[in-house]
PDB file of C-alpha atoms in Angstrom:
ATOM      1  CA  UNK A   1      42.895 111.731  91.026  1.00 76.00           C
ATOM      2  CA  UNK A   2      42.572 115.696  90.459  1.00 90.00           C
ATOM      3  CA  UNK A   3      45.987 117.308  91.657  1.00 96.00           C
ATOM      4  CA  UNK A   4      45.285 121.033  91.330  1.00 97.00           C
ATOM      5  CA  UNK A   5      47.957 121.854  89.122  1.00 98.00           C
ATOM      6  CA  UNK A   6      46.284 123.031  85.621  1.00 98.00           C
ATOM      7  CA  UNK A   7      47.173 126.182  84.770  1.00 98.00           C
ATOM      8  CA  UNK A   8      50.067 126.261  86.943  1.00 98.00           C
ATOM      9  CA  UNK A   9      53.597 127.221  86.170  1.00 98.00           C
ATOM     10  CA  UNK A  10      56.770 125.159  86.628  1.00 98.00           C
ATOM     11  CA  UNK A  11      60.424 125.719  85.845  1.00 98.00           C
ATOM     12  CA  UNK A  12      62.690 122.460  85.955  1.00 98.00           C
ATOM     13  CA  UNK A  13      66.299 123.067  85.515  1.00 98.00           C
ATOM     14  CA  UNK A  14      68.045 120.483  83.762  1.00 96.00           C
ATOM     15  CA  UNK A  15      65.138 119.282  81.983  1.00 96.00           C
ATOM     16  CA  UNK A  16      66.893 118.481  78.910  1.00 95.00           C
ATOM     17  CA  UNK A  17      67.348 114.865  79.586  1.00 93.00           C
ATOM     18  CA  UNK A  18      66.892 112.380  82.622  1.00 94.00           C
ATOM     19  CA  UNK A  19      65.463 113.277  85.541  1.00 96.00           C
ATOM     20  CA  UNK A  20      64.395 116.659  84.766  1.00 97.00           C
ATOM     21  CA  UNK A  21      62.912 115.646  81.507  1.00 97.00           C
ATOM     22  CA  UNK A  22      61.108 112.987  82.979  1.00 97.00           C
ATOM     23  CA  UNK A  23      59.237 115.539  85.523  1.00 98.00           C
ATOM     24  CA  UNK A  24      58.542 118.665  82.885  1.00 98.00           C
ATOM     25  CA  UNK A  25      56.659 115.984  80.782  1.00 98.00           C
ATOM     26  CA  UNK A  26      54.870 114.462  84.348  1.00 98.00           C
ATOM     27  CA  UNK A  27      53.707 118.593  84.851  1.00 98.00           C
ATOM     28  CA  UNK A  28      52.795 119.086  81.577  1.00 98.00           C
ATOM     29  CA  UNK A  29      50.464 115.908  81.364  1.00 98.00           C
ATOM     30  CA  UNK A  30      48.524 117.646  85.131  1.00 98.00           C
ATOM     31  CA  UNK A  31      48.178 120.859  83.238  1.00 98.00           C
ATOM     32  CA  UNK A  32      51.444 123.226  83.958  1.00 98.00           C
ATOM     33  CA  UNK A  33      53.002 125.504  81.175  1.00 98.00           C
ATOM     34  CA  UNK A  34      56.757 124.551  81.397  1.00 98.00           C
ATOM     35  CA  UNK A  35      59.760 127.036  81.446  1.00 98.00           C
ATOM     36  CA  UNK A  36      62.915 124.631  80.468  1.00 98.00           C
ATOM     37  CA  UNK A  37      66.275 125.128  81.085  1.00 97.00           C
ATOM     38  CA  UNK A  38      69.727 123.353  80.138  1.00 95.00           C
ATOM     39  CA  UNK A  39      72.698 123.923  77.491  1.00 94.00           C
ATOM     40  CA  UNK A  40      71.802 121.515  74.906  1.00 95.00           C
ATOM     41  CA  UNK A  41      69.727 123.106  72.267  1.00 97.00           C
ATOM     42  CA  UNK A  42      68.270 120.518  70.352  1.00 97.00           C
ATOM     43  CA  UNK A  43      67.667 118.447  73.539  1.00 97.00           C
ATOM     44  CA  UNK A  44      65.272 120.923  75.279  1.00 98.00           C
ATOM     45  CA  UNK A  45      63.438 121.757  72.020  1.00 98.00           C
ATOM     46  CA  UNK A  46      62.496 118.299  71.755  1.00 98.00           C
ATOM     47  CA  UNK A  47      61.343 118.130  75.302  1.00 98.00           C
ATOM     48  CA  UNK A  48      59.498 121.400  74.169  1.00 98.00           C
ATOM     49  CA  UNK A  49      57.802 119.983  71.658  1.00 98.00           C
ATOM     50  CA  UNK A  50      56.562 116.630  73.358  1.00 98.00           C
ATOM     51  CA  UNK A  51      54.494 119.545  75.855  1.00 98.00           C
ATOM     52  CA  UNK A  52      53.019 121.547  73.228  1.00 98.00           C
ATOM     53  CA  UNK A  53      51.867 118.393  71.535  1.00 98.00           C
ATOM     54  CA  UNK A  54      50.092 117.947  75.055  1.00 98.00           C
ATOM     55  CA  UNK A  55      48.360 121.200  74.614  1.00 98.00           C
ATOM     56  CA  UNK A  56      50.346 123.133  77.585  1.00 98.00           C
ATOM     57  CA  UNK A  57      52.889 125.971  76.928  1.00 98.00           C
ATOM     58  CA  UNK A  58      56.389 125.682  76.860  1.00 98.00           C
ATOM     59  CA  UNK A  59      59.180 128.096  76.760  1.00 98.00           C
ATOM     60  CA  UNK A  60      63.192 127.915  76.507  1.00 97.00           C
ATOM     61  CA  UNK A  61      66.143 129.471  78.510  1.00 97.00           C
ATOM     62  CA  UNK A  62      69.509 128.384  77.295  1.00 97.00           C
ATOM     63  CA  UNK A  63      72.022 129.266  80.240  1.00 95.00           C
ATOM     64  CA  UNK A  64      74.654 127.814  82.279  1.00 94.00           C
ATOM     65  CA  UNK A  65      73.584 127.888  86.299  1.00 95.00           C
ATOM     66  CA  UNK A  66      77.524 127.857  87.213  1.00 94.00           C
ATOM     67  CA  UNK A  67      77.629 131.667  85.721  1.00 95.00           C
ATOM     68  CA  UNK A  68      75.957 133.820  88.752  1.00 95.00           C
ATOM     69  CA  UNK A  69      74.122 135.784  87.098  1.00 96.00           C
ATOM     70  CA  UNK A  70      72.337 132.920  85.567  1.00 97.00           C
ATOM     71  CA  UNK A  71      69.344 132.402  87.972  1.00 96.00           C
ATOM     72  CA  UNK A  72      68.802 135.901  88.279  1.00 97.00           C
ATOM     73  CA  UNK A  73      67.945 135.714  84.073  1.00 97.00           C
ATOM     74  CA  UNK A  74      66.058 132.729  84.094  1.00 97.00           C
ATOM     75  CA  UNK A  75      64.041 134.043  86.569  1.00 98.00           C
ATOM     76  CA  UNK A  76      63.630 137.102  85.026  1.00 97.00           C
ATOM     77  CA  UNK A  77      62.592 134.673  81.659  1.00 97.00           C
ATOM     78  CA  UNK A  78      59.827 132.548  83.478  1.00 98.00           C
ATOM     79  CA  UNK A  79      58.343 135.909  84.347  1.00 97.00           C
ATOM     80  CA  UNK A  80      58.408 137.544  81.161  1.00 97.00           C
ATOM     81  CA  UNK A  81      57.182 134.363  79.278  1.00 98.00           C
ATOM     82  CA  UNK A  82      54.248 133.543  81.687  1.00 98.00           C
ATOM     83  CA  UNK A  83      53.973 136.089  84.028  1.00 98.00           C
ATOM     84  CA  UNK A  84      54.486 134.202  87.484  1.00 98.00           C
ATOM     85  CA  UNK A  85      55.909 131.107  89.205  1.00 98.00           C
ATOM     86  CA  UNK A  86      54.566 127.875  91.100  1.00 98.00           C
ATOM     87  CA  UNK A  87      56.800 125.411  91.148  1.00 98.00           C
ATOM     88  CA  UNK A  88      60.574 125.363  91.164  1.00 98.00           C
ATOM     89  CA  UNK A  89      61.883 121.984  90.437  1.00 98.00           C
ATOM     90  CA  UNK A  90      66.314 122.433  91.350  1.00 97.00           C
ATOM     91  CA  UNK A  91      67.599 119.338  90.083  1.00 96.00           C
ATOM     92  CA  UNK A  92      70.046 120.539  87.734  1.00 89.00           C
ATOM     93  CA  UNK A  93      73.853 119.231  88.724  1.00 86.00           C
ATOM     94  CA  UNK A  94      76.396 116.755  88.569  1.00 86.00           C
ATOM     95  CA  UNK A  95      79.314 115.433  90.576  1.00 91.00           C
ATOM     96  CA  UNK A  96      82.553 113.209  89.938  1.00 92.00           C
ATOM     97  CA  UNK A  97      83.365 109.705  91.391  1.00 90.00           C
ATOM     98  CA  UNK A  98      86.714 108.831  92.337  1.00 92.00           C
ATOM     99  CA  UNK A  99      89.316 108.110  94.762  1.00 95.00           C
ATOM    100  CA  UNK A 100      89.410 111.379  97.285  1.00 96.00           C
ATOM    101  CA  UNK A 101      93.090 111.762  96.965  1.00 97.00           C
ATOM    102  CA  UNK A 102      92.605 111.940  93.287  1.00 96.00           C
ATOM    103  CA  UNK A 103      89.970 114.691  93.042  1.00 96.00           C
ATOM    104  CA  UNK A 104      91.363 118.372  92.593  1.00 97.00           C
ATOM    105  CA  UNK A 105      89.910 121.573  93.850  1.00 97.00           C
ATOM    106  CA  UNK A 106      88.597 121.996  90.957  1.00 96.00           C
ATOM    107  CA  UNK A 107      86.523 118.925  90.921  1.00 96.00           C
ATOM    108  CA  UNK A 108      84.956 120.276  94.459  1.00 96.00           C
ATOM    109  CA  UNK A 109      84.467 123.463  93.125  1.00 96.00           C
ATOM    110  CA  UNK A 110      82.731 122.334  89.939  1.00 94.00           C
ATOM    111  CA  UNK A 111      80.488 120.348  92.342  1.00 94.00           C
ATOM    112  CA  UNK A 112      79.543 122.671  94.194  1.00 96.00           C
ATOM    113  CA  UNK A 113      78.820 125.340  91.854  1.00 95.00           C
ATOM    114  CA  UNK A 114      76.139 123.638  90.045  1.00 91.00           C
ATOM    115  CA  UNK A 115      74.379 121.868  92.396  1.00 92.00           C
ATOM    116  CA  UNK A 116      74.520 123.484  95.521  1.00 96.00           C
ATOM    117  CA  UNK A 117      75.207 127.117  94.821  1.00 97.00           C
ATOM    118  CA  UNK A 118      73.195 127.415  91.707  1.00 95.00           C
ATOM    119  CA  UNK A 119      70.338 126.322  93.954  1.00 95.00           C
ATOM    120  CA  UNK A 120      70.892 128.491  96.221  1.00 97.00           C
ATOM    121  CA  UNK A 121      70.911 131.880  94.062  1.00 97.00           C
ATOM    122  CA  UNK A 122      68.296 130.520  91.934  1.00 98.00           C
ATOM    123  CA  UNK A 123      65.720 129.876  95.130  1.00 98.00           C
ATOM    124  CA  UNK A 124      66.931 133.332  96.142  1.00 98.00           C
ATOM    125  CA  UNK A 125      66.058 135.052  92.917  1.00 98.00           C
ATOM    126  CA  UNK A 126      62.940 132.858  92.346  1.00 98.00           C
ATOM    127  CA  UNK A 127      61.427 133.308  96.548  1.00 98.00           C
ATOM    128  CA  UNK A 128      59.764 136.726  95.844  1.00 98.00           C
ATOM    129  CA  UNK A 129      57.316 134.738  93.279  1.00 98.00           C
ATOM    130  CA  UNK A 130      56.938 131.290  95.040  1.00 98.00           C
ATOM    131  CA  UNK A 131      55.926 133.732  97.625  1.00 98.00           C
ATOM    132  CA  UNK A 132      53.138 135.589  95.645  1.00 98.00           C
ATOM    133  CA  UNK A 133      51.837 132.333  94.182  1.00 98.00           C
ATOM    134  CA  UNK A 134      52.123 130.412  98.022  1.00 98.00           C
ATOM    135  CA  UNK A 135      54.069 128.024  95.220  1.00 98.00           C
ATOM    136  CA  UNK A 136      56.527 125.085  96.091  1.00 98.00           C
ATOM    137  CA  UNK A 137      60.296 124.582  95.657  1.00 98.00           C
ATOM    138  CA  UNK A 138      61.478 121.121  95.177  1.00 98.00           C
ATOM    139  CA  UNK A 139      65.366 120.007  95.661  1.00 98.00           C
ATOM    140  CA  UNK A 140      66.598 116.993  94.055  1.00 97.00           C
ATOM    141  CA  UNK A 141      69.628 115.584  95.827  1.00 97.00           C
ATOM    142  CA  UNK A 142      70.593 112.086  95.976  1.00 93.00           C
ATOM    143  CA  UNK A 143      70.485 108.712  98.642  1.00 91.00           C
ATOM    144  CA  UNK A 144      74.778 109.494  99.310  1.00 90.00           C
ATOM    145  CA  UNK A 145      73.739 112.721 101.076  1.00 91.00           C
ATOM    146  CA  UNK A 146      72.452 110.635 103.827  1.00 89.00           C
ATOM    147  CA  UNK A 147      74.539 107.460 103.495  1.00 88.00           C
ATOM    148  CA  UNK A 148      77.750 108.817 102.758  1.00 91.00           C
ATOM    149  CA  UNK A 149      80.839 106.525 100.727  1.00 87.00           C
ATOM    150  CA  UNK A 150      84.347 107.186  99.747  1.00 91.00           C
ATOM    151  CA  UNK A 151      83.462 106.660  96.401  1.00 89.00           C
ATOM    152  CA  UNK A 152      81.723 109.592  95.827  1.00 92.00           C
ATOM    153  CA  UNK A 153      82.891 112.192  98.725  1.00 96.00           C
ATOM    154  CA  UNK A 154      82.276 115.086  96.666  1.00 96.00           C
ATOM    155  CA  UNK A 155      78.392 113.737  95.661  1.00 95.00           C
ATOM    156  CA  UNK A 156      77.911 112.999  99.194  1.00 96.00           C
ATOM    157  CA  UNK A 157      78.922 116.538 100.015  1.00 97.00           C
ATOM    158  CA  UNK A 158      76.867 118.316  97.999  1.00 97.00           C
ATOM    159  CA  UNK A 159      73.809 116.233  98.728  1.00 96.00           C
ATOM    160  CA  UNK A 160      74.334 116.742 102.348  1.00 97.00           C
ATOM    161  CA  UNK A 161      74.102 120.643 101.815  1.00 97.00           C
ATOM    162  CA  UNK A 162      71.096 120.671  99.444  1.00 97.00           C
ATOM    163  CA  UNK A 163      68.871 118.763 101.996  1.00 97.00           C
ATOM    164  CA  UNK A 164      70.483 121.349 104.709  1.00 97.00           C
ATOM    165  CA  UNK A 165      69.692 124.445 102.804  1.00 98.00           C
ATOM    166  CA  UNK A 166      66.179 122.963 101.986  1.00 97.00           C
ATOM    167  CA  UNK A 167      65.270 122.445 105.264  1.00 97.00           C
ATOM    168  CA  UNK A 168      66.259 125.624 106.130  1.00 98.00           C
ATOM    169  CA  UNK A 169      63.559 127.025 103.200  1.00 98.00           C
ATOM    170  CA  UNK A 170      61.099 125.042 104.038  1.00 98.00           C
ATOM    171  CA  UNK A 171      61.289 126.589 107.672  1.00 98.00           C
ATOM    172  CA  UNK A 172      61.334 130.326 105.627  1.00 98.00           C
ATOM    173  CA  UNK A 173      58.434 128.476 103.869  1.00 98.00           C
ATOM    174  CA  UNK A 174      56.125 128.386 106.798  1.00 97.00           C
ATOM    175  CA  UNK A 175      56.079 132.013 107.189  1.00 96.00           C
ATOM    176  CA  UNK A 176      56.389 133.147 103.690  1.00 98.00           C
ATOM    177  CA  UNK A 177      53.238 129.880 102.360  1.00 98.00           C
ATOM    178  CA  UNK A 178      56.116 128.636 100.181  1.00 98.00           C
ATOM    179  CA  UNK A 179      56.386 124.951 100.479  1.00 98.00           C
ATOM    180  CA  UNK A 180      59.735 123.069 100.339  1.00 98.00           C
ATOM    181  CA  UNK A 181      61.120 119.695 100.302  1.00 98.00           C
ATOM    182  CA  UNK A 182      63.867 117.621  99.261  1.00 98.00           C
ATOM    183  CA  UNK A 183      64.064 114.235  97.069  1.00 98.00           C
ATOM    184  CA  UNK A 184      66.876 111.760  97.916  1.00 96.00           C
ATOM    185  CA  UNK A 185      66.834 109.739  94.463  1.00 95.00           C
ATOM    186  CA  UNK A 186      68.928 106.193  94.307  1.00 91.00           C
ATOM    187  CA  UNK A 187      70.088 104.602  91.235  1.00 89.00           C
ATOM    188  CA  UNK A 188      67.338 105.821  88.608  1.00 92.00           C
ATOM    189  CA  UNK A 189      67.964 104.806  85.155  1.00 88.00           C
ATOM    190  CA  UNK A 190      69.362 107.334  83.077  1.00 84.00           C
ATOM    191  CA  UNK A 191      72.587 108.308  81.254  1.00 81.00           C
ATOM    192  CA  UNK A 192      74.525 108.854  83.861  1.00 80.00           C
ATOM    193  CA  UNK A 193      73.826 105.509  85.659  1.00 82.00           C
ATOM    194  CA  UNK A 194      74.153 104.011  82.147  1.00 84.00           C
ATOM    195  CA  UNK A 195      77.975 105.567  81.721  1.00 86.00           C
ATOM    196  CA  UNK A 196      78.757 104.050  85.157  1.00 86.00           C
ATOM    197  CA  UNK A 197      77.495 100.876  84.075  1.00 89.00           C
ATOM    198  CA  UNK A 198      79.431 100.692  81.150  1.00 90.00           C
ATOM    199  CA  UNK A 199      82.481 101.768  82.850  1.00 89.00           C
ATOM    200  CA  UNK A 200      82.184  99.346  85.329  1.00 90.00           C
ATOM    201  CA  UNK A 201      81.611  97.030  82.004  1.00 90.00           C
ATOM    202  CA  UNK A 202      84.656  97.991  80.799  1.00 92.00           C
ATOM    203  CA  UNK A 203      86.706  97.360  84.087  1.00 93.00           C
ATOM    204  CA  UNK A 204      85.523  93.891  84.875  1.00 92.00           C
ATOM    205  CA  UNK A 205      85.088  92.494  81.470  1.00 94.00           C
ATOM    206  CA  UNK A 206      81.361  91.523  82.962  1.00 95.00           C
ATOM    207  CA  UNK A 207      78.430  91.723  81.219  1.00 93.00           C
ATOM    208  CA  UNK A 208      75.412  94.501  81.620  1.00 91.00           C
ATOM    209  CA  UNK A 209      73.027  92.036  83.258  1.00 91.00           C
ATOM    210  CA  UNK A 210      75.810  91.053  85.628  1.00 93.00           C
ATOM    211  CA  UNK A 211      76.995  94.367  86.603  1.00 91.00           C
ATOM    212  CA  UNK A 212      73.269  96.176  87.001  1.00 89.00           C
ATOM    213  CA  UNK A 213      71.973  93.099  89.256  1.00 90.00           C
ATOM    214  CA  UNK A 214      75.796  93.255  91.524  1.00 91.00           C
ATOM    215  CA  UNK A 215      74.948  97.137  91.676  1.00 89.00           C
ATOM    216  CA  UNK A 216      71.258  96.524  93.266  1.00 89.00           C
ATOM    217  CA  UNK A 217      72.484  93.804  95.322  1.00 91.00           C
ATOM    218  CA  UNK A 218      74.648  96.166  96.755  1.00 88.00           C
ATOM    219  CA  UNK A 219      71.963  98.455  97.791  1.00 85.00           C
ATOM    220  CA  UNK A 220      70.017  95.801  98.638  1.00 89.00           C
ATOM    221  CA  UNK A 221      67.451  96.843  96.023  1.00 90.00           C
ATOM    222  CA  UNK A 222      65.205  94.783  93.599  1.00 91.00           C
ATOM    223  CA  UNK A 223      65.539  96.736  90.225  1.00 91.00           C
ATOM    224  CA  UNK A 224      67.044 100.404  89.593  1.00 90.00           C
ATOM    225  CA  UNK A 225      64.268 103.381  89.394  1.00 93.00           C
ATOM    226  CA  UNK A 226      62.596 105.020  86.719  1.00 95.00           C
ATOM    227  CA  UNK A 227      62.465 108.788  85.715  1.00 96.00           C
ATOM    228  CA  UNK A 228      58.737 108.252  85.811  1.00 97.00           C
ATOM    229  CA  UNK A 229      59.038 107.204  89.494  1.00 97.00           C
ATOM    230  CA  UNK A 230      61.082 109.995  90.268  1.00 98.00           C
ATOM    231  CA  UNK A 231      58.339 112.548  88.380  1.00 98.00           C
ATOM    232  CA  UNK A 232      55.125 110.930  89.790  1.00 98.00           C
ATOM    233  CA  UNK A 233      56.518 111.671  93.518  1.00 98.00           C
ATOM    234  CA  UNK A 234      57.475 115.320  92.535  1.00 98.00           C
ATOM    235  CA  UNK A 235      54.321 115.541  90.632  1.00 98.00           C
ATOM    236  CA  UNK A 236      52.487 114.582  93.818  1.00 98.00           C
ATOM    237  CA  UNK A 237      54.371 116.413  96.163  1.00 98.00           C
ATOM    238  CA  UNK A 238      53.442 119.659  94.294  1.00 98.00           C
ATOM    239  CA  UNK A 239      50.182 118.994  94.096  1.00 98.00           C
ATOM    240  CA  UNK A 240      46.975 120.106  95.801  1.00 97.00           C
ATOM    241  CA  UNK A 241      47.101 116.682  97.533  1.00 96.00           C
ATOM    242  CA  UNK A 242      50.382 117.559  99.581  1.00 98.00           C
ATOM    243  CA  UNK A 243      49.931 120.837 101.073  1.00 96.00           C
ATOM    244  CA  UNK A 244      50.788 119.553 104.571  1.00 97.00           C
ATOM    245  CA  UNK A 245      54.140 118.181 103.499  1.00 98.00           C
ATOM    246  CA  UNK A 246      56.835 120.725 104.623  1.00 97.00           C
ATOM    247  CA  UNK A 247      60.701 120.429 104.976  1.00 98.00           C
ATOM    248  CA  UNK A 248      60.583 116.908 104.041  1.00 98.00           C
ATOM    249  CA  UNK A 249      63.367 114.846 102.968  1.00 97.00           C
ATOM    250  CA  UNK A 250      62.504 111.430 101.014  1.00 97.00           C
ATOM    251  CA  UNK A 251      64.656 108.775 100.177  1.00 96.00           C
ATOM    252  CA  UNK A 252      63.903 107.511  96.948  1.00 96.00           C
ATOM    253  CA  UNK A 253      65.713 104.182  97.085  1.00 93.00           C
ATOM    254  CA  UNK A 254      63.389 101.332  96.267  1.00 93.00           C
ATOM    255  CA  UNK A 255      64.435 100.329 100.483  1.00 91.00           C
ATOM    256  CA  UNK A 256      67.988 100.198 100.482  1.00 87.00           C
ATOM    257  CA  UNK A 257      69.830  98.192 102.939  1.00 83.00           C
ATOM    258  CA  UNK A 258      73.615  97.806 101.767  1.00 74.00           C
ATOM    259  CA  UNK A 259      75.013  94.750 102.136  1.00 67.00           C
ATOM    260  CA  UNK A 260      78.347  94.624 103.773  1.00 60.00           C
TER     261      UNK A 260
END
């Protein structure tokens, strides 16, 4: 299946590891030239390399998106380095688990300022050339935003306000040919999900096996996700095969049906 996207370019914050990785290299094998973003050096030059060694471009911005006038410079990069914009992949951020009465302001704020208002300046600074290029803007949030739990108040949060704030693009979208949407990934296996696991390893005394199939029986869920299932939907999404899909949000969650 052609999707349209050769030539294109994409810039996928947090594409150092995980998730983000996962969808530069998904890009990169349709055809885009990859702007990559993150703090860990070595990290994103490795991810570099694996996309020149598919014969697409690939350039480096080494920032922190909690500083505020970060977007404004990687923006400012993707243009200098390529010239234009077509795809904005947000999925850069993290938040902490834990008991509510335990979390500090800090915690919140730390939330918050990489995964909500990073987004938000970056899709501001980054709108004037998703607009020339009639480009997309994906968000990458997470399941809890929909299906909050006290576990994870602050995650659940700041998911909730991503898909907000997206929908609220994608309605800009319409009249400015940009098209948004919003992923709601589950569990997907990558370090993160791995350092919970081997907390939760830890705690119990349990073994790996045990505690990854009591996590997806949980959820009601067969087997965690993949990064690649994660990039094949974004990957499609952006495509010339999805034009019509506007102000979406998807859950990503394998079918999840807690069990009580």
């Amino acid at each position: 299946m052609e999707f349209g996207l050769k030539g294109k370019v994409a810039l996928v914050t947090g594409s150092s590891r995980g998730i983000g990785r996962g969808i530069a290299l998904a890009l990169a094998d349709e055809g885009c030239d990859l702007l990559l973003t993150g703090r860990d050096v070595p990290a994103l030059e490795e991810v570099a390399t694996s996309i020149r060694a598919k014969g697409r471009k690939a350039a480096l911005s080494v920032l922190d998106l909690r500083d505020p006038a970060a977007p404004k410079a990687l923006v400012e990069a993707v243009g200098r380095e390529f010239g234009g914009l077509d795809i904005l992949v947000n999925n850069a951020g993290t938040t902490k688990r834990g008991d509510f009465f335990a979390l500090t302001d800090a915690d919140w704020e730390e939330g918050y300022a990489l995964k909500f208002f990073a987004h938000v300046r970056l899709a501001r600074a980054a709108w004037p050339l998703l607009k020339h290029a009639r480009g997309s803007l994906i968000a990458l949030a997470g399941t809890s935003g929909r299906k909050p739990e006290q576990q994870f108040t602050i995650g659940s949060s700041v998911n909730s306000a991503v898909a907000a704030f997206t929908k609220c693009l994608a309605d800009l979208g319409k009249d400015d040919q940009v098209q948004v949407n919003c992923i709601h990934p589950s569990l997907v296996e990558t370090e993160r999900q791995w350092k919970r696991i081997r907390a939760e390893v830890e705690r119990t005394g349990e073994t790996e096996a045990t505690v990854r199939a009591k996590f997806c029986h949980q959820l009601g869920i067969n087997r965690y996700g993949t990064v690649e299932d994660v990039a094949d939907l974004v990957t499609f999404i952006v495509s010339s095969r999805a034009t019509w899909l506007r102000g979406a949000t998807i859950d990503l969650d394998g079918g999840e049906i807690p069990v009580l």
